[in-house]
Amino acid sequence: MSLSDPIADMLTRIRNAGRTGKPEVKVRASKICRGVAETLKSEGYIKGYDQIDDGKQGLIRVQLKYSEDGDFVITEIKRVSKPGRRVYCSVADLPDVLGGLGITIVSTSKGIMSDRNCRKENIGGELICMVS
């Protein structure tokens, strides 16, 4: 089975696992998915992630984070740039998610990073997804 959009698959698996209360989710490993997972971890939306070797492409195990009430920390995770329609943005035009309470994950020439880090580095790129 070929997968045309591994990022959308990763985001959908995280969204669905969070809604059902699963402690972790496994997604197919790729460099861009590891970058997204690293950004979610550094911004505090997931507990962590690790790489699992399955003899093929590999898997990324993402440990999901819940509040003390048992609510999933991520309320919304939405894909912005898609294979059929890429969305690029300069640093001045980066969107604010929920007035700065959420993040936008951006693919830049310096790697995958959050919109806050993009503003610090003064660099734009392709908008991957918005998380709140």
PDB file of C-alpha atoms in Angstrom:
ATOM      1  CA  MET A   1       0.000   0.000   0.000  1.00  0.00           C
ATOM      2  CA  SER A   2       1.514   3.308  -1.024  1.00  0.00           C
ATOM      3  CA  LEU A   3       0.810   6.336   1.059  1.00  0.00           C
ATOM      4  CA  SER A   4       0.542   9.616  -0.814  1.00  0.00           C
ATOM      5  CA  ASP A   5       0.570  11.902   2.233  1.00  0.00           C
ATOM      6  CA  PRO A   6       2.416  10.491   5.275  1.00  0.00           C
ATOM      7  CA  ILE A   7       2.030  13.749   7.249  1.00  0.00           C
ATOM      8  CA  ALA A   8      -1.764  13.734   6.937  1.00  0.00           C
ATOM      9  CA  ASP A   9      -1.761  10.058   7.952  1.00  0.00           C
ATOM     10  CA  MET A  10       0.342  10.883  11.037  1.00  0.00           C
ATOM     11  CA  LEU A  11      -1.888  13.789  12.059  1.00  0.00           C
ATOM     12  CA  THR A  12      -5.052  11.719  11.564  1.00  0.00           C
ATOM     13  CA  ARG A  13      -3.676   8.856  13.654  1.00  0.00           C
ATOM     14  CA  ILE A  14      -2.723  11.274  16.462  1.00  0.00           C
ATOM     15  CA  ARG A  15      -6.145  12.970  16.310  1.00  0.00           C
ATOM     16  CA  ASN A  16      -8.054   9.656  16.371  1.00  0.00           C
ATOM     17  CA  ALA A  17      -5.919   8.124  19.145  1.00  0.00           C
ATOM     18  CA  GLY A  18      -6.392  11.249  21.272  1.00  0.00           C
ATOM     19  CA  ARG A  19     -10.158  11.137  20.851  1.00  0.00           C
ATOM     20  CA  THR A  20     -10.296   7.504  21.969  1.00  0.00           C
ATOM     21  CA  GLY A  21      -7.924   8.020  24.917  1.00  0.00           C
ATOM     22  CA  LYS A  22      -5.057   5.800  23.721  1.00  0.00           C
ATOM     23  CA  PRO A  23      -1.732   6.281  25.556  1.00  0.00           C
ATOM     24  CA  GLU A  24       0.350   6.003  22.373  1.00  0.00           C
ATOM     25  CA  VAL A  25       0.102   5.703  18.610  1.00  0.00           C
ATOM     26  CA  LYS A  26       2.440   4.231  15.981  1.00  0.00           C
ATOM     27  CA  VAL A  27       3.012   5.951  12.637  1.00  0.00           C
ATOM     28  CA  ARG A  28       5.277   5.199   9.701  1.00  0.00           C
ATOM     29  CA  ALA A  29       8.727   6.678  10.088  1.00  0.00           C
ATOM     30  CA  SER A  30      10.034   9.381   7.775  1.00  0.00           C
ATOM     31  CA  LYS A  31      12.322  12.337   8.243  1.00  0.00           C
ATOM     32  CA  ILE A  32       9.488  14.858   8.059  1.00  0.00           C
ATOM     33  CA  CYS A  33       7.297  12.867  10.510  1.00  0.00           C
ATOM     34  CA  ARG A  34      10.203  12.771  12.984  1.00  0.00           C
ATOM     35  CA  GLY A  35      10.521  16.551  12.580  1.00  0.00           C
ATOM     36  CA  VAL A  36       6.818  17.057  13.269  1.00  0.00           C
ATOM     37  CA  ALA A  37       7.008  14.763  16.318  1.00  0.00           C
ATOM     38  CA  GLU A  38      10.084  16.616  17.616  1.00  0.00           C
ATOM     39  CA  THR A  39       8.307  19.970  17.239  1.00  0.00           C
ATOM     40  CA  LEU A  40       5.176  18.665  19.019  1.00  0.00           C
ATOM     41  CA  LYS A  41       7.395  17.386  21.851  1.00  0.00           C
ATOM     42  CA  SER A  42       9.375  20.618  22.206  1.00  0.00           C
ATOM     43  CA  GLU A  43       6.163  22.664  22.288  1.00  0.00           C
ATOM     44  CA  GLY A  44       4.600  20.372  24.942  1.00  0.00           C
ATOM     45  CA  TYR A  45       1.798  18.768  22.912  1.00  0.00           C
ATOM     46  CA  ILE A  46       3.068  15.186  23.303  1.00  0.00           C
ATOM     47  CA  LYS A  47       5.065  13.419  26.038  1.00  0.00           C
ATOM     48  CA  GLY A  48       7.663  12.052  23.646  1.00  0.00           C
ATOM     49  CA  TYR A  49       8.407   9.735  20.765  1.00  0.00           C
ATOM     50  CA  ASP A  50      10.873   7.019  19.830  1.00  0.00           C
ATOM     51  CA  GLN A  51      11.913   5.116  16.730  1.00  0.00           C
ATOM     52  CA  ILE A  52      11.006   1.419  16.369  1.00  0.00           C
ATOM     53  CA  ASP A  53      12.919  -0.730  13.876  1.00  0.00           C
ATOM     54  CA  ASP A  54      10.573  -3.178  12.139  1.00  0.00           C
ATOM     55  CA  GLY A  55      13.001  -4.344   9.459  1.00  0.00           C
ATOM     56  CA  LYS A  56      11.378  -2.139   6.816  1.00  0.00           C
ATOM     57  CA  GLN A  57      10.766   1.592   6.898  1.00  0.00           C
ATOM     58  CA  GLY A  58      10.443   1.730  10.667  1.00  0.00           C
ATOM     59  CA  LEU A  59       7.807   3.177  12.946  1.00  0.00           C
ATOM     60  CA  ILE A  60       7.587   6.167  15.248  1.00  0.00           C
ATOM     61  CA  ARG A  61       5.835   5.544  18.573  1.00  0.00           C
ATOM     62  CA  VAL A  62       4.269   8.773  19.833  1.00  0.00           C
ATOM     63  CA  GLN A  63       3.301   8.983  23.521  1.00  0.00           C
ATOM     64  CA  LEU A  64       0.229  11.191  23.775  1.00  0.00           C
ATOM     65  CA  LYS A  65      -0.286  13.758  26.519  1.00  0.00           C
ATOM     66  CA  TYR A  66      -3.463  14.256  28.542  1.00  0.00           C
ATOM     67  CA  SER A  67      -4.445  16.835  31.171  1.00  0.00           C
ATOM     68  CA  GLU A  68      -5.131  15.866  34.783  1.00  0.00           C
ATOM     69  CA  ASP A  69      -8.847  15.788  33.924  1.00  0.00           C
ATOM     70  CA  GLY A  70      -8.139  13.212  31.219  1.00  0.00           C
ATOM     71  CA  ASP A  71      -8.690  15.580  28.304  1.00  0.00           C
ATOM     72  CA  PHE A  72      -6.417  15.334  25.261  1.00  0.00           C
ATOM     73  CA  VAL A  73      -3.965  18.257  25.193  1.00  0.00           C
ATOM     74  CA  ILE A  74      -4.381  18.795  21.439  1.00  0.00           C
ATOM     75  CA  THR A  75      -7.847  20.215  20.783  1.00  0.00           C
ATOM     76  CA  GLU A  76      -7.353  20.605  17.033  1.00  0.00           C
ATOM     77  CA  ILE A  77      -4.660  19.501  14.609  1.00  0.00           C
ATOM     78  CA  LYS A  78      -5.221  20.499  10.984  1.00  0.00           C
ATOM     79  CA  ARG A  79      -3.175  19.935   7.818  1.00  0.00           C
ATOM     80  CA  VAL A  80      -2.565  23.162   5.868  1.00  0.00           C
ATOM     81  CA  SER A  81      -0.256  22.405   2.943  1.00  0.00           C
ATOM     82  CA  LYS A  82      -1.318  19.338   0.969  1.00  0.00           C
ATOM     83  CA  PRO A  83       0.297  17.462  -1.940  1.00  0.00           C
ATOM     84  CA  GLY A  84      -2.227  18.976  -4.359  1.00  0.00           C
ATOM     85  CA  ARG A  85      -1.892  22.517  -3.012  1.00  0.00           C
ATOM     86  CA  ARG A  86       1.283  23.640  -1.281  1.00  0.00           C
ATOM     87  CA  VAL A  87       1.051  26.682   0.994  1.00  0.00           C
ATOM     88  CA  TYR A  88       4.191  28.792   1.507  1.00  0.00           C
ATOM     89  CA  CYS A  89       4.507  31.770   3.790  1.00  0.00           C
ATOM     90  CA  SER A  90       7.096  34.419   4.584  1.00  0.00           C
ATOM     91  CA  VAL A  91       8.016  35.112   8.191  1.00  0.00           C
ATOM     92  CA  ALA A  92       5.905  38.293   8.193  1.00  0.00           C
ATOM     93  CA  ASP A  93       2.804  36.390   7.056  1.00  0.00           C
ATOM     94  CA  LEU A  94       2.992  33.433   9.465  1.00  0.00           C
ATOM     95  CA  PRO A  95      -0.479  32.919  10.982  1.00  0.00           C
ATOM     96  CA  ASP A  96      -1.179  33.177  14.712  1.00  0.00           C
ATOM     97  CA  VAL A  97      -3.170  30.186  15.920  1.00  0.00           C
ATOM     98  CA  LEU A  98      -5.650  31.154  18.659  1.00  0.00           C
ATOM     99  CA  GLY A  99      -3.864  34.451  19.192  1.00  0.00           C
ATOM    100  CA  GLY A 100      -0.552  32.753  19.985  1.00  0.00           C
ATOM    101  CA  LEU A 101      -1.942  29.924  22.152  1.00  0.00           C
ATOM    102  CA  GLY A 102      -1.465  27.383  19.360  1.00  0.00           C
ATOM    103  CA  ILE A 103       1.395  26.751  16.945  1.00  0.00           C
ATOM    104  CA  THR A 104       1.972  26.401  13.249  1.00  0.00           C
ATOM    105  CA  ILE A 105       4.519  23.788  12.205  1.00  0.00           C
ATOM    106  CA  VAL A 106       6.634  25.022   9.295  1.00  0.00           C
ATOM    107  CA  SER A 107       9.058  23.210   7.001  1.00  0.00           C
ATOM    108  CA  THR A 108      12.002  25.560   6.437  1.00  0.00           C
ATOM    109  CA  SER A 109      15.429  25.344   4.862  1.00  0.00           C
ATOM    110  CA  LYS A 110      16.764  24.827   8.411  1.00  0.00           C
ATOM    111  CA  GLY A 111      14.384  21.937   9.160  1.00  0.00           C
ATOM    112  CA  ILE A 112      10.944  21.516  10.691  1.00  0.00           C
ATOM    113  CA  MET A 113      10.183  24.138  13.352  1.00  0.00           C
ATOM    114  CA  SER A 114       7.347  25.975  15.063  1.00  0.00           C
ATOM    115  CA  ASP A 115       6.218  29.454  14.055  1.00  0.00           C
ATOM    116  CA  ARG A 116       7.829  30.899  17.203  1.00  0.00           C
ATOM    117  CA  ASN A 117      11.230  29.543  16.203  1.00  0.00           C
ATOM    118  CA  CYS A 118      10.675  30.767  12.632  1.00  0.00           C
ATOM    119  CA  ARG A 119      10.115  34.287  13.941  1.00  0.00           C
ATOM    120  CA  LYS A 120      13.302  34.067  16.050  1.00  0.00           C
ATOM    121  CA  GLU A 121      15.324  32.799  13.076  1.00  0.00           C
ATOM    122  CA  ASN A 122      13.531  35.217  10.690  1.00  0.00           C
ATOM    123  CA  ILE A 123      12.752  32.457   8.191  1.00  0.00           C
ATOM    124  CA  GLY A 124       9.600  31.377   6.351  1.00  0.00           C
ATOM    125  CA  GLY A 125       8.655  28.174   4.576  1.00  0.00           C
ATOM    126  CA  GLU A 126       5.910  25.675   3.849  1.00  0.00           C
ATOM    127  CA  LEU A 127       3.063  25.574   6.386  1.00  0.00           C
ATOM    128  CA  ILE A 128       2.631  21.922   7.361  1.00  0.00           C
ATOM    129  CA  CYS A 129      -0.101  22.050  10.005  1.00  0.00           C
ATOM    130  CA  MET A 130      -1.741  24.089  12.753  1.00  0.00           C
ATOM    131  CA  VAL A 131      -2.034  22.738  16.298  1.00  0.00           C
ATOM    132  CA  SER A 132      -4.090  24.120  19.160  1.00  0.00           C
TER     133      SER A 132
END
